[in-house]
CSV table of C-alpha atoms in Angstrom, one decimal:
chain,number,residue,atom,x,y,z
O,1,MET,CA,-8.9,-93.0,90.1
O,2,LEU,CA,-9.6,-95.5,87.8
O,3,HIS,CA,-8.2,-98.9,88.3
O,4,THR,CA,-7.5,-101.2,85.5
O,5,PRO,CA,-7.8,-104.9,85.3
O,6,SER,CA,-4.9,-106.7,84.1
O,7,GLY,CA,-3.6,-105.9,81.0
O,8,GLY,CA,-3.8,-102.4,80.9
O,9,ALA,CA,-1.7,-99.9,82.8
O,10,ARG,CA,-2.8,-97.7,85.3
O,11,THR,CA,-3.7,-93.9,85.1
O,12,GLY,CA,-1.2,-91.3,86.0
O,13,THR,CA,1.6,-93.7,86.1
O,14,ALA,CA,4.8,-92.7,84.5
O,15,ALA,CA,4.1,-95.2,81.6
O,16,GLY,CA,3.4,-93.5,78.0
O,17,PRO,CA,0.1,-93.3,76.2
O,18,GLU,CA,0.6,-96.8,74.5
O,19,SER,CA,1.2,-98.6,77.5
O,20,ALA,CA,-1.7,-96.8,79.0
O,21,SER,CA,-4.4,-98.3,76.8
O,22,MET,CA,-6.6,-101.1,77.4
O,23,SER,CA,-8.3,-103.6,74.7
O,24,ILE,CA,-12.0,-104.1,74.7
O,25,GLY,CA,-12.1,-107.0,77.0
O,26,ALA,CA,-9.8,-104.8,79.5
O,27,VAL,CA,-12.5,-102.4,79.3
O,28,LEU,CA,-15.1,-105.4,79.6
O,29,GLN,CA,-13.3,-106.2,83.1
O,30,ALA,CA,-13.4,-103.0,84.4
O,31,LEU,CA,-17.2,-102.1,83.4
O,32,ARG,CA,-18.1,-105.6,85.3
O,33,ALA,CA,-17.3,-104.4,88.7
O,34,GLU,CA,-20.2,-102.0,88.3
O,35,PHE,CA,-22.2,-103.3,85.1
O,36,PRO,CA,-22.5,-106.9,85.5
O,37,GLU,CA,-24.3,-107.1,82.7
O,38,VAL,CA,-22.5,-105.2,80.4
O,39,THR,CA,-21.3,-106.7,77.1
O,40,VAL,CA,-18.4,-106.3,74.2
O,41,SER,CA,-21.3,-106.2,72.3
O,42,LYS,CA,-23.2,-103.3,74.4
O,43,ILE,CA,-19.5,-101.3,73.8
O,44,ARG,CA,-19.5,-101.6,70.4
O,45,PHE,CA,-23.2,-100.4,70.2
O,46,LEU,CA,-22.4,-97.2,72.3
O,47,GLU,CA,-19.3,-96.7,70.1
O,48,ALA,CA,-21.3,-97.1,67.1
O,49,GLU,CA,-23.9,-94.6,68.6
O,50,GLY,CA,-21.0,-92.2,69.0
O,51,LEU,CA,-20.6,-92.0,72.9
O,52,VAL,CA,-17.5,-92.8,73.3
O,53,GLU,CA,-14.3,-93.0,70.2
O,54,PRO,CA,-11.4,-95.0,71.2
O,55,ALA,CA,-8.4,-94.8,69.3
O,56,ARG,CA,-7.1,-97.1,66.8
O,57,SER,CA,-3.8,-99.3,66.3
O,58,PRO,CA,-2.6,-99.9,63.1
O,59,SER,CA,-3.9,-103.2,62.8
O,60,GLY,CA,-7.4,-102.0,63.9
O,61,TYR,CA,-7.2,-103.2,67.3
O,62,ARG,CA,-9.3,-100.4,69.9
O,63,LYS,CA,-7.2,-98.4,72.0
O,64,PHE,CA,-9.0,-97.0,75.0
O,65,ARG,CA,-8.0,-94.7,77.4
O,66,ALA,CA,-9.2,-94.7,81.2
O,67,GLU,CA,-11.2,-91.4,80.2
O,68,ASP,CA,-13.0,-93.3,77.6
O,69,VAL,CA,-13.8,-96.2,80.6
O,70,GLU,CA,-15.2,-93.3,82.8
O,71,ARG,CA,-17.2,-91.8,79.7
O,72,LEU,CA,-18.8,-95.8,79.1
O,73,ALA,CA,-19.5,-95.9,82.8
O,74,TYR,CA,-21.6,-92.6,82.8
O,75,VAL,CA,-23.4,-93.2,80.3
O,76,LEU,CA,-23.9,-96.8,81.6
O,77,ARG,CA,-25.3,-95.1,84.9
O,78,MET,CA,-27.6,-92.5,83.2
O,79,GLN,CA,-29.1,-95.2,81.7
O,80,ARG,CA,-29.2,-97.4,84.3
O,81,ASP,CA,-30.6,-94.7,87.3
O,82,HIS,CA,-32.3,-92.5,85.2
O,83,TYR,CA,-33.9,-94.6,82.5
O,84,LEU,CA,-32.3,-91.8,79.7
O,85,PRO,CA,-32.6,-92.8,76.1
O,86,LEU,CA,-28.9,-93.0,74.3
O,87,LYS,CA,-29.9,-89.6,72.0
O,88,VAL,CA,-30.5,-87.8,75.7
O,89,ILE,CA,-27.4,-88.6,76.7
O,90,ARG,CA,-25.5,-87.9,73.8
O,91,GLU,CA,-26.9,-84.1,74.1
O,92,HIS,CA,-25.8,-84.2,77.9
O,93,LEU,CA,-22.8,-84.6,77.2
O,94,GLU,CA,-22.2,-82.9,74.0
O,95,ALA,CA,-23.4,-79.6,75.9
O,96,GLY,CA,-20.7,-80.5,78.3
O,97,GLY,CA,-22.9,-82.3,81.2
O,98,GLU,CA,-20.4,-84.8,82.2
O,99,ALA,CA,-18.2,-82.3,83.6
O,100,ALA,CA,-21.0,-80.5,85.4
O,101,ALA,CA,-22.8,-83.2,86.6
O,102,GLN,CA,-21.2,-84.9,89.7
O,103,PRO,CA,-18.3,-87.1,88.8
O,104,PRO,CA,-18.8,-90.3,88.2
O,105,ALA,CA,-17.8,-93.2,90.8
O,106,PRO,CA,-14.6,-94.8,89.9
O,107,VAL,CA,-14.6,-98.0,88.1
O,108,VAL,CA,-12.9,-100.4,89.8
O,109,GLY,CA,-11.5,-103.8,88.9
O,110,PRO,CA,-13.5,-107.0,89.6
O,111,ARG,CA,-14.5,-108.3,93.0
O,112,ASP,CA,-15.0,-111.2,95.0
O,113,PRO,CA,-18.7,-111.8,94.5
O,114,GLU,CA,-18.8,-113.5,98.4
O,115,GLY,CA,-16.5,-110.2,99.9
O,116,PRO,CA,-18.0,-108.0,102.5
O,117,GLU,CA,-17.9,-104.8,99.7
O,118,ALA,CA,-19.5,-106.8,96.7
O,119,ILE,CA,-21.9,-104.6,94.6
O,120,PRO,CA,-25.2,-106.0,93.9
O,121,PRO,CA,-26.2,-106.8,90.4
O,122,ALA,CA,-27.2,-103.7,88.2
O,123,PRO,CA,-30.9,-103.5,86.1
O,124,VAL,CA,-30.6,-104.7,82.9
O,125,VAL,CA,-30.8,-102.1,80.3
O,126,ARG,CA,-34.1,-103.3,78.1
O,127,THR,CA,-36.1,-101.9,75.3
O,128,GLY,CA,-39.9,-102.5,74.9
O,129,ARG,CA,-41.2,-103.5,71.9
O,130,LYS,CA,-43.1,-100.6,70.5
O,131,GLU,CA,-39.7,-98.3,71.3
O,132,LEU,CA,-37.7,-100.7,69.4
O,133,LEU,CA,-40.2,-100.8,66.1
O,134,GLY,CA,-39.5,-96.7,66.4
O,135,LEU,CA,-35.8,-96.9,67.2
O,136,VAL,CA,-35.4,-99.0,64.1
O,137,GLY,CA,-37.9,-97.6,61.8
O,138,ALA,CA,-39.7,-101.1,61.6
O,139,GLU,CA,-43.3,-102.2,61.2
O,140,GLU,CA,-44.7,-104.9,63.4
O,141,TRP,CA,-45.3,-107.2,60.6
O,142,GLU,CA,-41.5,-106.8,59.8
O,143,LEU,CA,-40.1,-107.6,63.4
O,144,ALA,CA,-42.6,-110.6,63.7
O,145,GLU,CA,-41.0,-111.5,60.7
O,146,TRP,CA,-37.5,-111.1,61.9
O,147,GLU,CA,-38.3,-113.1,65.2
O,148,GLU,CA,-40.0,-116.3,62.7
O,149,TYR,CA,-36.9,-116.2,60.9
O,150,GLY,CA,-34.7,-116.5,64.3
O,151,LEU,CA,-32.5,-113.2,63.9
O,152,LEU,CA,-33.9,-111.8,67.1
O,153,ALA,CA,-35.7,-112.5,69.8
O,154,PRO,CA,-37.3,-110.9,73.0
O,155,ALA,CA,-36.5,-111.7,76.7
O,156,GLU,CA,-39.2,-113.8,78.8
O,157,ASP,CA,-40.5,-110.6,79.8
O,158,GLY,CA,-40.9,-109.7,76.2
O,159,THR,CA,-38.6,-106.9,76.2
O,160,TYR,CA,-35.3,-106.5,74.3
O,161,ARG,CA,-31.3,-106.0,75.1
O,162,LEU,CA,-29.7,-103.4,73.3
O,163,GLY,CA,-27.5,-106.0,71.2
O,164,GLU,CA,-31.3,-107.5,69.8
O,165,VAL,CA,-31.6,-103.0,69.0
O,166,THR,CA,-28.3,-103.6,67.2
O,167,VAL,CA,-29.2,-106.3,65.2
O,168,ALA,CA,-32.9,-104.8,64.9
O,169,ARG,CA,-31.5,-101.7,62.9
O,170,LEU,CA,-28.9,-103.3,60.5
O,171,VAL,CA,-31.7,-105.9,59.3
O,172,ALA,CA,-33.8,-103.2,59.1
O,173,GLU,CA,-30.9,-100.8,56.8
O,174,LEU,CA,-30.5,-104.4,54.8
O,175,GLY,CA,-33.7,-104.4,54.3
O,176,ARG,CA,-34.2,-101.1,53.0
O,177,HIS,CA,-31.8,-102.2,50.2
O,178,GLY,CA,-33.7,-105.3,49.0
O,179,VAL,CA,-32.2,-107.7,51.5
O,180,GLU,CA,-35.1,-110.0,53.0
O,181,ALA,CA,-35.1,-111.7,56.5
O,182,ARG,CA,-34.8,-114.8,54.8
O,183,HIS,CA,-31.7,-114.0,53.2
O,184,LEU,CA,-30.3,-113.6,56.6
O,185,ARG,CA,-30.6,-117.0,58.6
O,186,ALA,CA,-27.7,-118.4,57.2
O,187,VAL,CA,-25.9,-115.4,58.5
O,188,ARG,CA,-27.2,-115.9,62.0
O,189,ALA,CA,-26.6,-119.6,61.9
O,190,THR,CA,-22.8,-118.9,61.2
O,191,ALA,CA,-22.5,-116.4,64.4
O,192,ASP,CA,-24.1,-119.2,66.3
O,193,ARG,CA,-21.8,-121.7,65.2
O,194,GLN,CA,-18.6,-119.4,65.4
O,195,LEU,CA,-20.1,-118.4,69.4
O,196,ASP,CA,-20.5,-122.4,70.0
O,197,LEU,CA,-16.6,-122.2,68.9
O,198,VAL,CA,-15.5,-119.5,71.4
O,199,GLU,CA,-17.7,-121.2,73.9
O,200,GLN,CA,-15.4,-124.2,73.2
O,201,LEU,CA,-12.5,-122.9,73.1
O,202,VAL,CA,-12.4,-121.1,76.7
O,203,ALA,CA,-14.4,-123.8,78.5
O,204,PRO,CA,-10.9,-125.5,79.7
O,205,LEU,CA,-10.4,-121.7,81.1
O,206,ARG,CA,-13.8,-121.5,82.9
O,207,ARG,CA,-13.2,-125.1,84.7
O,208,HIS,CA,-9.5,-124.2,85.5
O,209,PRO,CA,-8.6,-124.5,89.4
O,210,ASP,CA,-6.8,-121.1,89.1
O,211,GLN,CA,-9.1,-118.1,90.0
O,212,ARG,CA,-7.4,-115.8,87.5
O,213,THR,CA,-7.0,-118.2,84.9
O,214,ARG,CA,-11.0,-118.5,85.1
O,215,GLU,CA,-11.4,-114.9,85.5
O,216,ARG,CA,-9.3,-114.7,82.1
O,217,ALA,CA,-11.9,-117.0,80.5
O,218,GLU,CA,-14.5,-113.9,79.9
O,219,SER,CA,-11.8,-111.4,78.4
O,220,THR,CA,-10.2,-114.3,76.4
O,221,ALA,CA,-13.8,-115.4,74.8
O,222,ASP,CA,-15.0,-111.3,74.1
O,223,ASP,CA,-11.7,-111.2,72.5
O,224,LEU,CA,-12.2,-114.1,70.6
O,225,VAL,CA,-15.7,-112.5,69.2
O,226,ASP,CA,-14.0,-109.4,68.4
O,227,LEU,CA,-11.5,-111.0,66.3
O,228,SER,CA,-14.4,-113.2,64.6
O,229,VAL,CA,-16.5,-110.2,63.6
O,230,ARG,CA,-13.4,-108.3,62.3
O,231,LEU,CA,-12.9,-111.5,60.5
O,232,TYR,CA,-15.8,-112.1,58.9
O,233,GLY,CA,-15.4,-108.1,57.9
O,234,ALA,CA,-12.2,-108.8,56.3
O,235,PHE,CA,-13.8,-111.9,54.3
O,236,VAL,CA,-16.4,-110.0,52.5
O,237,GLU,CA,-13.9,-107.1,51.8
O,238,SER,CA,-11.6,-109.3,50.3
O,239,ALA,CA,-14.6,-111.2,48.3
O,240,VAL,CA,-15.5,-107.5,46.9
O,241,GLN,CA,-12.3,-107.0,45.8
O,242,ALA,CA,-11.9,-110.3,44.2
O,243,ALA,CA,-15.2,-109.8,42.3
O,244,GLY,CA,-13.4,-106.4,41.2
O,245,THR,CA,-10.4,-107.5,40.1
O,246,ARG,CA,-12.5,-110.4,38.2
O,247,GLY,CA,-14.3,-107.7,36.3
O,248,ASP,CA,-11.6,-105.8,35.0
């Protein structure tokens, strides 16, 4: 049985479908018990790849069900334990492999890291440089240029996190439309400044003497990041609409 963190109703209760839904921050809390390195960006990446399809509220918020969380846990487990690429995992799921496979272990809420049942950190799923180039269809010189302009960077061991893969894929797509890496420096700088703002806002929560308040800091930060991304998209759409209106 899936145990959801505070903010999401448990599966199997008398609550209706609406109250049983979970925000992306609550999903993050549930998954981090087994996958400490998972992030909101990674969840969004898996959604973009079609591995999970949460419902949406009228205002655009993601509404995850317990089944969505179990599916995400299954995908992450296949990556971590069997090093399977997402394409293979997707094909396995589409063929009904999730039901035929051994049922995934329950996803539980965060535990005390000092407790006797603490789960050791899971390995971080990373991608090599050659594999990254193949995934996004880019040349070595293009990746070098992206790194030169600070759009993405490898880890110390030369590998890339899933978030960097997403960045590389979007930068490559924009490049096919004539957008150069130098044009995107301002976008990256804006993202970094927004992240700094989020960190400033949640810093008091991280230092709070109450443990539950400290735990809520991560969920709050993730919600702020999600809202920031949506606001940026709304700004762009609003600007496009305004430009269309001026052209009439």
